[in-house]
PDB file of C-alpha atoms in Angstrom:
ATOM      1  CA  UNK A   1      77.313 246.763 168.313  1.00 80.00           C
ATOM      2  CA  UNK A   2      74.950 248.407 170.477  1.00 85.00           C
ATOM      3  CA  UNK A   3      77.662 250.385 173.014  1.00 91.00           C
ATOM      4  CA  UNK A   4      78.907 251.225 169.463  1.00 93.00           C
ATOM      5  CA  UNK A   5      76.307 253.000 168.056  1.00 93.00           C
ATOM      6  CA  UNK A   6      74.926 254.720 171.247  1.00 93.00           C
ATOM      7  CA  UNK A   7      78.554 256.346 171.283  1.00 94.00           C
ATOM      8  CA  UNK A   8      79.089 257.468 167.597  1.00 94.00           C
ATOM      9  CA  UNK A   9      76.106 258.720 168.085  1.00 94.00           C
ATOM     10  CA  UNK A  10      77.319 260.338 171.648  1.00 94.00           C
ATOM     11  CA  UNK A  11      80.103 261.841 169.644  1.00 94.00           C
ATOM     12  CA  UNK A  12      78.902 263.048 166.552  1.00 93.00           C
ATOM     13  CA  UNK A  13      76.466 265.321 168.574  1.00 92.00           C
ATOM     14  CA  UNK A  14      79.322 266.178 170.614  1.00 93.00           C
ATOM     15  CA  UNK A  15      81.523 267.002 168.062  1.00 91.00           C
ATOM     16  CA  UNK A  16      82.263 270.400 167.467  1.00 86.00           C
ATOM     17  CA  UNK A  17      84.006 270.502 163.986  1.00 86.00           C
ATOM     18  CA  UNK A  18      84.199 269.129 160.585  1.00 85.00           C
ATOM     19  CA  UNK A  19      87.342 267.128 161.414  1.00 87.00           C
ATOM     20  CA  UNK A  20      85.966 266.499 165.017  1.00 91.00           C
ATOM     21  CA  UNK A  21      82.974 264.821 162.916  1.00 90.00           C
ATOM     22  CA  UNK A  22      85.280 263.132 160.704  1.00 89.00           C
ATOM     23  CA  UNK A  23      86.934 261.062 163.101  1.00 90.00           C
ATOM     24  CA  UNK A  24      84.522 260.012 164.957  1.00 93.00           C
ATOM     25  CA  UNK A  25      83.061 257.945 161.531  1.00 92.00           C
ATOM     26  CA  UNK A  26      86.381 256.470 161.397  1.00 90.00           C
ATOM     27  CA  UNK A  27      87.143 255.053 164.565  1.00 91.00           C
ATOM     28  CA  UNK A  28      83.480 253.653 164.934  1.00 94.00           C
ATOM     29  CA  UNK A  29      84.263 252.487 161.466  1.00 91.00           C
ATOM     30  CA  UNK A  30      88.457 250.900 162.500  1.00 89.00           C
ATOM     31  CA  UNK A  31      86.639 249.577 165.260  1.00 91.00           C
ATOM     32  CA  UNK A  32      84.753 247.173 163.303  1.00 90.00           C
ATOM     33  CA  UNK A  33      87.046 245.978 160.917  1.00 87.00           C
ATOM     34  CA  UNK A  34      87.326 248.938 158.154  1.00 86.00           C
ATOM     35  CA  UNK A  35      91.497 250.429 157.475  1.00 81.00           C
ATOM     36  CA  UNK A  36      90.106 251.953 153.800  1.00 80.00           C
ATOM     37  CA  UNK A  37      87.472 254.928 153.137  1.00 83.00           C
ATOM     38  CA  UNK A  38      86.457 257.025 150.580  1.00 80.00           C
ATOM     39  CA  UNK A  39      83.867 260.067 151.018  1.00 83.00           C
ATOM     40  CA  UNK A  40      82.960 262.195 147.837  1.00 81.00           C
ATOM     41  CA  UNK A  41      80.778 264.800 146.599  1.00 81.00           C
ATOM     42  CA  UNK A  42      80.037 266.268 144.033  1.00 78.00           C
ATOM     43  CA  UNK A  43      78.870 269.542 144.104  1.00 74.00           C
ATOM     44  CA  UNK A  44      77.320 269.856 140.527  1.00 69.00           C
ATOM     45  CA  UNK A  45      74.252 266.832 140.970  1.00 71.00           C
ATOM     46  CA  UNK A  46      73.377 267.757 136.963  1.00 71.00           C
ATOM     47  CA  UNK A  47      77.086 266.995 135.917  1.00 69.00           C
ATOM     48  CA  UNK A  48      78.519 265.531 138.193  1.00 68.00           C
ATOM     49  CA  UNK A  49      81.730 267.114 137.528  1.00 68.00           C
ATOM     50  CA  UNK A  50      84.541 267.436 139.776  1.00 68.00           C
ATOM     51  CA  UNK A  51      84.666 265.498 142.565  1.00 71.00           C
ATOM     52  CA  UNK A  52      85.839 266.036 145.750  1.00 73.00           C
ATOM     53  CA  UNK A  53      87.211 263.652 148.258  1.00 72.00           C
ATOM     54  CA  UNK A  54      87.056 264.315 151.931  1.00 73.00           C
ATOM     55  CA  UNK A  55      88.995 261.194 152.498  1.00 67.00           C
ATOM     56  CA  UNK A  56      91.579 259.205 149.934  1.00 55.00           C
ATOM     57  CA  UNK A  57      92.540 256.022 149.809  1.00 51.00           C
ATOM     58  CA  UNK A  58      95.973 254.787 151.127  1.00 56.00           C
ATOM     59  CA  UNK A  59      99.124 254.933 148.856  1.00 52.00           C
ATOM     60  CA  UNK A  60      98.225 257.532 147.758  1.00 59.00           C
ATOM     61  CA  UNK A  61      94.777 256.931 145.561  1.00 58.00           C
ATOM     62  CA  UNK A  62      93.336 260.503 145.233  1.00 60.00           C
ATOM     63  CA  UNK A  63      96.412 261.758 143.334  1.00 66.00           C
ATOM     64  CA  UNK A  64      96.406 258.178 141.436  1.00 64.00           C
ATOM     65  CA  UNK A  65      92.483 259.217 140.488  1.00 63.00           C
ATOM     66  CA  UNK A  66      93.123 262.621 139.398  1.00 65.00           C
ATOM     67  CA  UNK A  67      96.451 261.291 137.267  1.00 70.00           C
ATOM     68  CA  UNK A  68      94.318 259.213 135.751  1.00 66.00           C
ATOM     69  CA  UNK A  69      91.674 261.496 134.371  1.00 66.00           C
ATOM     70  CA  UNK A  70      89.084 259.629 135.580  1.00 62.00           C
ATOM     71  CA  UNK A  71      85.902 260.923 134.953  1.00 59.00           C
ATOM     72  CA  UNK A  72      82.891 261.840 136.940  1.00 55.00           C
ATOM     73  CA  UNK A  73      81.435 258.452 135.112  1.00 54.00           C
ATOM     74  CA  UNK A  74      83.757 256.530 136.651  1.00 56.00           C
ATOM     75  CA  UNK A  75      83.054 258.149 139.610  1.00 53.00           C
ATOM     76  CA  UNK A  76      80.222 256.386 140.534  1.00 53.00           C
ATOM     77  CA  UNK A  77      79.023 252.880 140.355  1.00 53.00           C
ATOM     78  CA  UNK A  78      76.431 253.373 137.352  1.00 51.00           C
ATOM     79  CA  UNK A  79      73.386 251.281 139.351  1.00 50.00           C
ATOM     80  CA  UNK A  80      73.417 254.053 142.411  1.00 52.00           C
ATOM     81  CA  UNK A  81      71.248 256.524 140.387  1.00 52.00           C
ATOM     82  CA  UNK A  82      68.771 254.741 140.357  1.00 56.00           C
ATOM     83  CA  UNK A  83      68.441 252.774 143.307  1.00 56.00           C
ATOM     84  CA  UNK A  84      69.173 252.766 146.991  1.00 58.00           C
ATOM     85  CA  UNK A  85      70.624 249.488 146.736  1.00 58.00           C
ATOM     86  CA  UNK A  86      73.771 248.862 148.216  1.00 58.00           C
ATOM     87  CA  UNK A  87      76.199 248.281 145.734  1.00 57.00           C
ATOM     88  CA  UNK A  88      78.412 245.413 147.687  1.00 55.00           C
ATOM     89  CA  UNK A  89      81.630 244.812 146.108  1.00 56.00           C
ATOM     90  CA  UNK A  90      82.922 240.525 147.733  1.00 51.00           C
ATOM     91  CA  UNK A  91      85.854 240.979 145.603  1.00 50.00           C
ATOM     92  CA  UNK A  92      86.793 243.930 143.523  1.00 45.00           C
ATOM     93  CA  UNK A  93      87.919 242.131 139.970  1.00 45.00           C
ATOM     94  CA  UNK A  94      86.378 240.983 136.354  1.00 42.00           C
ATOM     95  CA  UNK A  95      83.975 238.957 138.183  1.00 47.00           C
ATOM     96  CA  UNK A  96      82.679 241.995 140.043  1.00 47.00           C
ATOM     97  CA  UNK A  97      78.734 241.551 139.055  1.00 50.00           C
ATOM     98  CA  UNK A  98      77.959 245.551 137.978  1.00 53.00           C
ATOM     99  CA  UNK A  99      77.875 246.678 134.903  1.00 57.00           C
ATOM    100  CA  UNK A 100      81.338 248.980 134.402  1.00 59.00           C
ATOM    101  CA  UNK A 101      82.933 250.500 131.323  1.00 63.00           C
ATOM    102  CA  UNK A 102      86.895 249.916 130.736  1.00 69.00           C
ATOM    103  CA  UNK A 103      87.865 251.851 132.017  1.00 68.00           C
ATOM    104  CA  UNK A 104      85.911 252.032 135.577  1.00 65.00           C
ATOM    105  CA  UNK A 105      86.644 247.951 135.536  1.00 68.00           C
ATOM    106  CA  UNK A 106      90.522 249.785 135.411  1.00 72.00           C
ATOM    107  CA  UNK A 107      89.024 251.784 137.714  1.00 68.00           C
ATOM    108  CA  UNK A 108      87.890 249.154 139.966  1.00 67.00           C
ATOM    109  CA  UNK A 109      91.270 247.106 139.807  1.00 70.00           C
ATOM    110  CA  UNK A 110      93.901 249.372 140.931  1.00 70.00           C
ATOM    111  CA  UNK A 111      91.483 250.618 143.806  1.00 68.00           C
ATOM    112  CA  UNK A 112      91.967 246.259 145.017  1.00 68.00           C
ATOM    113  CA  UNK A 113      95.397 246.911 144.787  1.00 68.00           C
ATOM    114  CA  UNK A 114      94.854 250.865 147.361  1.00 65.00           C
ATOM    115  CA  UNK A 115      92.422 248.468 149.640  1.00 62.00           C
ATOM    116  CA  UNK A 116      89.819 248.261 148.598  1.00 67.00           C
ATOM    117  CA  UNK A 117      89.714 244.705 148.433  1.00 69.00           C
ATOM    118  CA  UNK A 118      86.615 244.170 150.344  1.00 79.00           C
ATOM    119  CA  UNK A 119      84.210 246.944 149.826  1.00 78.00           C
ATOM    120  CA  UNK A 120      81.015 248.091 150.561  1.00 80.00           C
ATOM    121  CA  UNK A 121      79.406 251.517 149.247  1.00 79.00           C
ATOM    122  CA  UNK A 122      76.418 253.576 148.857  1.00 79.00           C
ATOM    123  CA  UNK A 123      75.077 256.382 146.937  1.00 77.00           C
ATOM    124  CA  UNK A 124      73.882 259.312 148.818  1.00 75.00           C
ATOM    125  CA  UNK A 125      70.815 261.702 147.373  1.00 75.00           C
ATOM    126  CA  UNK A 126      69.868 264.785 148.873  1.00 73.00           C
ATOM    127  CA  UNK A 127      66.291 266.326 149.802  1.00 70.00           C
ATOM    128  CA  UNK A 128      64.861 266.499 146.650  1.00 72.00           C
ATOM    129  CA  UNK A 129      66.301 262.436 145.987  1.00 75.00           C
ATOM    130  CA  UNK A 130      69.199 263.004 143.832  1.00 76.00           C
ATOM    131  CA  UNK A 131      72.236 261.155 144.060  1.00 77.00           C
ATOM    132  CA  UNK A 132      74.993 263.748 145.311  1.00 80.00           C
ATOM    133  CA  UNK A 133      77.800 261.980 147.127  1.00 79.00           C
ATOM    134  CA  UNK A 134      79.165 258.489 147.505  1.00 80.00           C
ATOM    135  CA  UNK A 135      80.836 256.176 150.422  1.00 83.00           C
ATOM    136  CA  UNK A 136      82.486 253.174 150.108  1.00 80.00           C
ATOM    137  CA  UNK A 137      84.481 251.690 153.493  1.00 83.00           C
ATOM    138  CA  UNK A 138      86.402 248.280 152.340  1.00 81.00           C
ATOM    139  CA  UNK A 139      89.153 246.158 154.773  1.00 81.00           C
ATOM    140  CA  UNK A 140      91.301 243.527 153.763  1.00 76.00           C
ATOM    141  CA  UNK A 141      92.129 242.319 156.781  1.00 79.00           C
ATOM    142  CA  UNK A 142      89.049 240.204 156.537  1.00 81.00           C
ATOM    143  CA  UNK A 143      88.346 236.810 154.689  1.00 81.00           C
ATOM    144  CA  UNK A 144      86.203 237.127 151.490  1.00 78.00           C
ATOM    145  CA  UNK A 145      83.804 234.530 154.286  1.00 83.00           C
ATOM    146  CA  UNK A 146      84.396 236.553 156.860  1.00 85.00           C
ATOM    147  CA  UNK A 147      83.848 239.834 154.977  1.00 84.00           C
ATOM    148  CA  UNK A 148      80.571 238.113 153.819  1.00 82.00           C
ATOM    149  CA  UNK A 149      79.043 236.776 157.638  1.00 86.00           C
ATOM    150  CA  UNK A 150      79.973 240.265 158.553  1.00 85.00           C
ATOM    151  CA  UNK A 151      78.439 242.479 156.148  1.00 82.00           C
ATOM    152  CA  UNK A 152      74.840 239.805 156.126  1.00 82.00           C
ATOM    153  CA  UNK A 153      74.813 240.757 159.895  1.00 84.00           C
ATOM    154  CA  UNK A 154      75.513 244.356 159.995  1.00 85.00           C
ATOM    155  CA  UNK A 155      74.672 245.815 157.012  1.00 84.00           C
ATOM    156  CA  UNK A 156      71.642 248.116 158.635  1.00 85.00           C
ATOM    157  CA  UNK A 157      74.612 249.279 161.099  1.00 90.00           C
ATOM    158  CA  UNK A 158      76.230 249.830 158.669  1.00 89.00           C
ATOM    159  CA  UNK A 159      73.967 252.221 156.721  1.00 86.00           C
ATOM    160  CA  UNK A 160      72.751 253.443 160.159  1.00 89.00           C
ATOM    161  CA  UNK A 161      76.461 255.153 160.617  1.00 92.00           C
ATOM    162  CA  UNK A 162      76.724 255.841 157.376  1.00 88.00           C
ATOM    163  CA  UNK A 163      73.367 258.566 156.850  1.00 87.00           C
ATOM    164  CA  UNK A 164      74.174 260.331 160.250  1.00 90.00           C
ATOM    165  CA  UNK A 165      77.474 260.792 159.023  1.00 89.00           C
ATOM    166  CA  UNK A 166      75.523 262.165 155.767  1.00 85.00           C
ATOM    167  CA  UNK A 167      73.863 264.576 157.401  1.00 83.00           C
ATOM    168  CA  UNK A 168      75.962 265.379 159.392  1.00 84.00           C
ATOM    169  CA  UNK A 169      79.320 266.210 156.736  1.00 84.00           C
ATOM    170  CA  UNK A 170      77.964 266.045 153.358  1.00 81.00           C
ATOM    171  CA  UNK A 171      75.512 269.281 153.775  1.00 79.00           C
ATOM    172  CA  UNK A 172      78.351 271.341 155.419  1.00 79.00           C
ATOM    173  CA  UNK A 173      81.012 269.993 152.635  1.00 80.00           C
ATOM    174  CA  UNK A 174      79.126 270.918 150.378  1.00 78.00           C
ATOM    175  CA  UNK A 175      78.265 274.384 152.249  1.00 82.00           C
ATOM    176  CA  UNK A 176      82.172 275.325 152.322  1.00 82.00           C
ATOM    177  CA  UNK A 177      82.121 274.499 148.257  1.00 81.00           C
ATOM    178  CA  UNK A 178      79.821 276.438 147.146  1.00 82.00           C
ATOM    179  CA  UNK A 179      81.003 279.673 149.014  1.00 87.00           C
ATOM    180  CA  UNK A 180      84.133 279.024 148.188  1.00 86.00           C
ATOM    181  CA  UNK A 181      83.015 278.965 144.277  1.00 83.00           C
ATOM    182  CA  UNK A 182      79.919 281.060 143.937  1.00 88.00           C
ATOM    183  CA  UNK A 183      82.156 283.802 146.428  1.00 91.00           C
ATOM    184  CA  UNK A 184      79.261 284.684 148.863  1.00 90.00           C
ATOM    185  CA  UNK A 185      80.896 287.199 151.259  1.00 90.00           C
ATOM    186  CA  UNK A 186      80.178 287.295 154.756  1.00 88.00           C
ATOM    187  CA  UNK A 187      77.763 289.446 154.336  1.00 88.00           C
ATOM    188  CA  UNK A 188      76.204 288.181 151.955  1.00 90.00           C
ATOM    189  CA  UNK A 189      75.524 284.937 153.794  1.00 90.00           C
ATOM    190  CA  UNK A 190      74.680 286.428 156.407  1.00 90.00           C
ATOM    191  CA  UNK A 191      72.050 288.047 154.703  1.00 90.00           C
ATOM    192  CA  UNK A 192      71.098 284.989 152.714  1.00 90.00           C
ATOM    193  CA  UNK A 193      70.266 283.772 156.056  1.00 89.00           C
ATOM    194  CA  UNK A 194      68.483 286.369 157.729  1.00 89.00           C
ATOM    195  CA  UNK A 195      66.265 286.095 154.110  1.00 89.00           C
ATOM    196  CA  UNK A 196      65.939 281.991 155.202  1.00 87.00           C
ATOM    197  CA  UNK A 197      64.584 282.844 158.359  1.00 86.00           C
ATOM    198  CA  UNK A 198      61.789 284.697 157.025  1.00 86.00           C
ATOM    199  CA  UNK A 199      61.782 288.422 157.840  1.00 89.00           C
ATOM    200  CA  UNK A 200      61.681 291.403 155.491  1.00 89.00           C
ATOM    201  CA  UNK A 201      64.379 293.981 153.715  1.00 90.00           C
ATOM    202  CA  UNK A 202      63.363 296.866 156.696  1.00 91.00           C
ATOM    203  CA  UNK A 203      64.528 293.147 159.556  1.00 92.00           C
ATOM    204  CA  UNK A 204      67.536 292.537 157.802  1.00 91.00           C
ATOM    205  CA  UNK A 205      68.515 295.786 158.365  1.00 91.00           C
ATOM    206  CA  UNK A 206      68.173 296.289 161.255  1.00 91.00           C
ATOM    207  CA  UNK A 207      69.878 292.792 162.868  1.00 89.00           C
ATOM    208  CA  UNK A 208      72.842 293.269 160.233  1.00 88.00           C
ATOM    209  CA  UNK A 209      72.813 296.740 161.649  1.00 91.00           C
ATOM    210  CA  UNK A 210      73.414 298.009 157.554  1.00 90.00           C
ATOM    211  CA  UNK A 211      70.842 300.026 156.015  1.00 92.00           C
ATOM    212  CA  UNK A 212      67.616 299.143 153.677  1.00 91.00           C
ATOM    213  CA  UNK A 213      69.902 300.075 150.621  1.00 93.00           C
ATOM    214  CA  UNK A 214      72.655 298.528 151.482  1.00 91.00           C
ATOM    215  CA  UNK A 215      70.123 295.193 151.763  1.00 91.00           C
ATOM    216  CA  UNK A 216      68.700 295.776 148.267  1.00 92.00           C
ATOM    217  CA  UNK A 217      72.476 296.039 147.311  1.00 92.00           C
ATOM    218  CA  UNK A 218      73.983 292.833 148.337  1.00 90.00           C
ATOM    219  CA  UNK A 219      70.164 291.539 147.455  1.00 92.00           C
ATOM    220  CA  UNK A 220      71.483 292.554 143.601  1.00 92.00           C
ATOM    221  CA  UNK A 221      74.564 291.105 144.459  1.00 91.00           C
ATOM    222  CA  UNK A 222      73.402 287.703 145.956  1.00 92.00           C
ATOM    223  CA  UNK A 223      70.947 287.070 143.138  1.00 92.00           C
ATOM    224  CA  UNK A 224      73.796 287.554 140.483  1.00 92.00           C
ATOM    225  CA  UNK A 225      76.092 285.279 141.783  1.00 91.00           C
ATOM    226  CA  UNK A 226      72.889 283.023 141.971  1.00 90.00           C
ATOM    227  CA  UNK A 227      71.959 283.629 138.733  1.00 90.00           C
ATOM    228  CA  UNK A 228      68.342 284.883 139.456  1.00 89.00           C
ATOM    229  CA  UNK A 229      66.972 287.222 138.084  1.00 89.00           C
ATOM    230  CA  UNK A 230      63.602 287.702 141.178  1.00 89.00           C
ATOM    231  CA  UNK A 231      64.328 287.607 145.033  1.00 87.00           C
ATOM    232  CA  UNK A 232      61.702 284.780 146.022  1.00 86.00           C
ATOM    233  CA  UNK A 233      63.807 282.740 143.017  1.00 89.00           C
ATOM    234  CA  UNK A 234      67.333 283.678 146.071  1.00 90.00           C
ATOM    235  CA  UNK A 235      66.163 280.464 148.387  1.00 88.00           C
ATOM    236  CA  UNK A 236      65.366 277.722 145.248  1.00 85.00           C
ATOM    237  CA  UNK A 237      68.433 278.505 143.708  1.00 86.00           C
ATOM    238  CA  UNK A 238      70.949 278.939 147.059  1.00 87.00           C
ATOM    239  CA  UNK A 239      69.255 275.626 148.382  1.00 82.00           C
ATOM    240  CA  UNK A 240      70.031 274.319 145.171  1.00 78.00           C
ATOM    241  CA  UNK A 241      73.579 275.098 145.356  1.00 80.00           C
ATOM    242  CA  UNK A 242      73.781 273.528 148.596  1.00 78.00           C
ATOM    243  CA  UNK A 243      74.455 276.750 150.802  1.00 85.00           C
ATOM    244  CA  UNK A 244      71.227 276.298 152.976  1.00 80.00           C
ATOM    245  CA  UNK A 245      70.285 273.387 154.616  1.00 67.00           C
ATOM    246  CA  UNK A 246      73.569 273.040 157.066  1.00 51.00           C
ATOM    247  CA  UNK A 247      75.041 275.233 160.108  1.00 46.00           C
ATOM    248  CA  UNK A 248      76.625 278.065 159.172  1.00 45.00           C
ATOM    249  CA  UNK A 249      80.808 277.652 158.689  1.00 43.00           C
ATOM    250  CA  UNK A 250      81.786 280.940 157.624  1.00 42.00           C
ATOM    251  CA  UNK A 251      85.258 281.671 158.161  1.00 42.00           C
ATOM    252  CA  UNK A 252      85.483 285.531 160.098  1.00 38.00           C
TER     253      UNK A 252
END
């Protein structure tokens, strides 16, 4: 297992693109015997609306989830907002020890049919301690006994794998969502990054090769899009939306 973890970390470090990082995660989990991976991002951490699936369960799970009109309360295991304890699903059915709504129980039963016969899930918490997504990994290739034995030995390893993936994948995904939803242009993002680096308006103008008047114009646009009135509010707001804290990945 130590060799697997070292290889996983090395591949993550060497990965240049989001897809390469994702493949590194899924390849590693597949090696461990998991054949279902679901990674969910909540762009809005206040209402948990519009969860975005990075990967889906087998058998067209994303399409099914959307068609059934499941809400944000169904996408989270209820206790993850208050607890750091992993959610263990040793049999995704009515014997589930956690508390679910009626619709949530239906979702779990359907997840079982999609390959989540046995699964383990972890919630994601950002730097403010707020849950901003989750991951569930499952298998129908192990018996319940073998899966239970596996977890008794491997939960720390799975948590390390998840933690590394979270650091590499989650901020990048949230950033892309925020850039698209707030309609932040490439130039405005360049300015935001310069502002985050502590540069003055004059220094930003020199770096971007524009006038200070142009810098002031873009700052005004950023304030409007982020919903703030003062320049000093831009960085906290940008962090809240997930615009900063990840490597820039804008298409030019």
